[in-house]
Amino acid sequence: MNPAISNLALMMVMMQVSRRLDLENPDILLYVRLAYLACQLIAFGVCFYVKFAINKKNDLTTLKYVEPANPMAGQTEPKAVVTTVKEYDLKQVDQQIKGLCTSLAMMGFMHLYMKYTNPLVMQSVSSVKSALETNIVKIHLWGSPASGDLKRPFKQAPGLLQALQGAGGDIKTDKASIDAAETSGAGGIKEE
């Protein structure tokens, strides 16, 4: 099933659940908070398990690719990146953990400071669902082969600003692009 459609369906179901709950009742609110925290712990647990699996596998195969220029960071030319599969995978998991922390901070602000309770119900299950649907989890937890859409480096959808500017945000893995980036000014940078 398409993740966008399943996310929409999940949000509709969770909206109906949140409407039926009496979130003014302190007992029910406590259970909703505990359920939200439990779901966040499950999502973090998935990330840390995948991180453990990556370290255990210790795949030191060299991975070369070219990242597109990022004008917002002051980059004018594409950057050649030389890394290992292990380092690349760990970087992907770290990005996932950062996203979970950001989501947790935003939800904490919205709930504790602004007193919104409905987002707790709607975001509780979606964080676990999105954690289980990432490419890195599909490879290391579900055992899917790293081919097709799961081939490293992963294709990333363009961000909002890139889509508005029409900038191509494709990561290139062909030999000609790698050679061109390595011979230009920012070539052969090893990711740490």
Tab-separated table of C-alpha atoms in Angstrom:
chain	number	residue	atom	x	y	z
A	1	MET	CA	0.000	0.000	0.000
A	2	ASN	CA	1.192	3.498	-0.794
A	3	PRO	CA	2.537	5.154	2.408
A	4	ALA	CA	0.801	8.458	1.598
A	5	ILE	CA	-2.583	6.758	1.350
A	6	SER	CA	-2.023	4.691	4.478
A	7	ASN	CA	-0.907	7.835	6.371
A	8	LEU	CA	-4.075	9.624	5.297
A	9	ALA	CA	-6.234	6.667	6.332
A	10	LEU	CA	-4.433	6.422	9.677
A	11	MET	CA	-4.912	10.137	10.347
A	12	MET	CA	-8.634	9.886	9.566
A	13	VAL	CA	-9.026	6.950	11.973
A	14	MET	CA	-7.029	8.709	14.700
A	15	MET	CA	-9.120	11.884	14.258
A	16	GLN	CA	-12.260	9.832	14.862
A	17	VAL	CA	-10.680	8.222	17.935
A	18	SER	CA	-9.648	11.626	19.332
A	19	ARG	CA	-13.189	12.961	18.854
A	20	ARG	CA	-14.637	10.084	20.850
A	21	LEU	CA	-12.230	10.481	23.767
A	22	ASP	CA	-13.053	12.857	26.604
A	23	LEU	CA	-9.691	14.609	26.734
A	24	GLU	CA	-10.933	16.898	29.511
A	25	ASN	CA	-10.996	13.907	31.860
A	26	PRO	CA	-7.592	13.766	33.648
A	27	ASP	CA	-7.603	9.952	33.770
A	28	ILE	CA	-8.151	9.589	30.028
A	29	LEU	CA	-5.590	12.315	29.340
A	30	LEU	CA	-3.045	10.416	31.438
A	31	TYR	CA	-3.624	7.250	29.390
A	32	VAL	CA	-3.317	9.209	26.125
A	33	ARG	CA	-0.015	10.708	27.313
A	34	LEU	CA	1.263	7.271	28.336
A	35	ALA	CA	0.227	5.790	24.979
A	36	TYR	CA	2.006	8.624	23.134
A	37	LEU	CA	5.183	8.131	25.164
A	38	ALA	CA	5.029	4.352	24.674
A	39	CYS	CA	4.767	4.809	20.897
A	40	GLN	CA	7.722	7.205	20.928
A	41	LEU	CA	9.765	4.687	22.923
A	42	ILE	CA	8.898	1.976	20.395
A	43	ALA	CA	10.025	4.236	17.518
A	44	PHE	CA	13.309	5.035	19.319
A	45	GLY	CA	13.722	1.326	20.108
A	46	VAL	CA	13.398	0.453	16.411
A	47	CYS	CA	16.061	3.047	15.562
A	48	PHE	CA	18.495	1.823	18.197
A	49	TYR	CA	17.945	-1.820	17.217
A	50	VAL	CA	18.673	-0.961	13.573
A	51	LYS	CA	21.781	0.958	14.676
A	52	PHE	CA	22.912	-2.140	16.602
A	53	ALA	CA	22.268	-4.340	13.534
A	54	ILE	CA	24.291	-1.990	11.311
A	55	ASN	CA	27.241	-2.029	13.715
A	56	LYS	CA	27.014	-5.813	14.025
A	57	LYS	CA	26.976	-6.301	10.244
A	58	ASN	CA	29.927	-3.858	9.844
A	59	ASP	CA	29.645	-3.550	6.037
A	60	LEU	CA	32.761	-1.614	4.995
A	61	THR	CA	31.987	-1.648	1.256
A	62	THR	CA	32.980	1.672	-0.328
A	63	LEU	CA	30.100	3.844	-1.495
A	64	LYS	CA	30.691	6.780	-3.868
A	65	TYR	CA	28.074	9.269	-4.942
A	66	VAL	CA	27.624	12.933	-5.819
A	67	GLU	CA	25.391	15.150	-3.699
A	68	PRO	CA	23.767	18.059	-5.522
A	69	ALA	CA	24.860	21.599	-4.702
A	70	ASN	CA	23.011	23.165	-1.783
A	71	PRO	CA	22.718	26.933	-2.397
A	72	MET	CA	21.228	27.448	1.081
A	73	ALA	CA	24.479	26.123	2.619
A	74	GLY	CA	26.670	28.192	0.286
A	75	GLN	CA	27.583	25.286	-2.007
A	76	THR	CA	27.740	26.155	-5.689
A	77	GLU	CA	29.053	22.859	-7.063
A	78	PRO	CA	28.010	19.256	-6.493
A	79	LYS	CA	30.059	17.418	-3.861
A	80	ALA	CA	31.608	13.980	-4.333
A	81	VAL	CA	31.178	11.812	-1.237
A	82	VAL	CA	33.230	8.711	-0.473
A	83	THR	CA	31.954	6.691	2.481
A	84	THR	CA	31.184	3.135	3.516
A	85	VAL	CA	27.826	1.398	3.577
A	86	LYS	CA	28.052	1.232	7.390
A	87	GLU	CA	28.709	4.982	7.736
A	88	TYR	CA	25.955	5.821	5.254
A	89	ASP	CA	23.431	3.609	7.061
A	90	LEU	CA	24.381	5.030	10.471
A	91	LYS	CA	23.945	8.545	9.065
A	92	GLN	CA	20.451	7.609	7.856
A	93	VAL	CA	19.499	6.250	11.300
A	94	ASP	CA	20.885	9.377	12.991
A	95	GLN	CA	18.707	11.528	10.713
A	96	GLN	CA	15.708	9.408	11.678
A	97	ILE	CA	16.504	9.853	15.392
A	98	LYS	CA	16.855	13.634	14.898
A	99	GLY	CA	13.444	13.667	13.227
A	100	LEU	CA	11.904	11.789	16.153
A	101	CYS	CA	13.496	14.214	18.643
A	102	THR	CA	12.236	17.213	16.672
A	103	SER	CA	8.741	15.738	16.543
A	104	LEU	CA	8.862	15.010	20.275
A	105	ALA	CA	9.973	18.589	21.042
A	106	MET	CA	7.256	20.103	18.857
A	107	MET	CA	4.601	17.879	20.399
A	108	GLY	CA	5.844	18.732	23.892
A	109	PHE	CA	5.575	22.442	23.089
A	110	MET	CA	2.121	22.074	21.546
A	111	HIS	CA	0.792	19.948	24.405
A	112	LEU	CA	2.464	21.380	27.483
A	113	TYR	CA	2.663	25.057	26.533
A	114	MET	CA	-0.243	25.515	24.114
A	115	LYS	CA	-2.482	22.896	25.817
A	116	TYR	CA	-3.401	21.015	22.611
A	117	THR	CA	-4.329	17.394	23.303
A	118	ASN	CA	-5.718	16.079	19.993
A	119	PRO	CA	-2.286	15.917	18.293
A	120	LEU	CA	-1.131	13.483	20.983
A	121	VAL	CA	-3.670	10.951	19.786
A	122	MET	CA	-3.016	11.536	16.096
A	123	GLN	CA	0.784	11.506	16.306
A	124	SER	CA	1.157	8.543	18.633
A	125	VAL	CA	0.769	5.727	16.108
A	126	SER	CA	2.079	7.633	13.078
A	127	SER	CA	5.594	7.925	14.542
A	128	VAL	CA	5.838	4.144	14.911
A	129	LYS	CA	4.413	3.622	11.431
A	130	SER	CA	6.861	6.038	9.818
A	131	ALA	CA	9.787	4.552	11.776
A	132	LEU	CA	8.938	1.103	10.431
A	133	GLU	CA	8.573	2.317	6.823
A	134	THR	CA	11.999	3.918	6.296
A	135	ASN	CA	14.370	2.378	3.773
A	136	ILE	CA	17.053	1.643	6.352
A	137	VAL	CA	14.572	-0.252	8.561
A	138	LYS	CA	13.302	-2.202	5.557
A	139	ILE	CA	16.865	-3.387	4.904
A	140	HIS	CA	18.108	-4.089	8.437
A	141	LEU	CA	14.934	-5.052	10.320
A	142	TRP	CA	12.729	-6.631	7.654
A	143	GLY	CA	15.643	-8.136	5.685
A	144	SER	CA	14.730	-6.677	2.296
A	145	PRO	CA	17.544	-6.753	-0.280
A	146	ALA	CA	19.271	-3.418	-0.948
A	147	SER	CA	18.221	-3.182	-4.588
A	148	GLY	CA	15.743	-1.172	-6.614
A	149	ASP	CA	14.261	1.600	-4.444
A	150	LEU	CA	16.360	0.377	-1.508
A	151	LYS	CA	19.680	0.743	-3.355
A	152	ARG	CA	22.104	3.067	-1.609
A	153	PRO	CA	22.281	6.046	-1.786
A	154	PHE	CA	18.546	6.378	-1.330
A	155	LYS	CA	16.596	8.649	-3.630
A	156	GLN	CA	15.224	11.594	-1.718
A	157	ALA	CA	12.138	13.552	-2.600
A	158	PRO	CA	12.897	17.220	-3.241
A	159	GLY	CA	12.219	19.567	-0.360
A	160	LEU	CA	9.645	22.325	-0.578
A	161	LEU	CA	12.192	24.992	-1.528
A	162	GLN	CA	13.818	22.756	-4.150
A	163	ALA	CA	10.436	21.961	-5.668
A	164	LEU	CA	9.552	25.659	-5.881
A	165	GLN	CA	12.917	26.536	-7.444
A	166	GLY	CA	12.787	23.567	-9.802
A	167	ALA	CA	16.236	22.509	-8.621
A	168	GLY	CA	17.221	18.928	-9.288
A	169	GLY	CA	18.007	17.232	-5.998
A	170	ASP	CA	19.063	13.894	-7.426
A	171	ILE	CA	22.020	12.075	-5.923
A	172	LYS	CA	24.130	10.772	-8.792
A	173	THR	CA	26.030	7.491	-8.728
A	174	ASP	CA	27.253	7.201	-12.327
A	175	LYS	CA	31.010	7.145	-12.940
A	176	ALA	CA	31.039	10.275	-15.143
A	177	SER	CA	29.323	12.400	-12.459
A	178	ILE	CA	31.629	11.088	-9.724
A	179	ASP	CA	34.750	11.737	-11.823
A	180	ALA	CA	33.573	15.250	-12.712
A	181	ALA	CA	32.861	16.107	-9.059
A	182	GLU	CA	36.189	14.634	-7.895
A	183	THR	CA	38.158	16.722	-10.390
A	184	SER	CA	36.292	19.900	-9.450
A	185	GLY	CA	37.027	21.899	-6.285
A	186	ALA	CA	35.142	19.820	-3.671
A	187	GLY	CA	35.994	16.325	-4.822
A	188	GLY	CA	36.637	13.185	-2.833
A	189	ILE	CA	35.423	14.401	0.543
A	190	LYS	CA	35.263	11.517	2.958
A	191	GLU	CA	32.213	11.655	5.221
A	192	GLU	CA	32.907	11.204	8.925
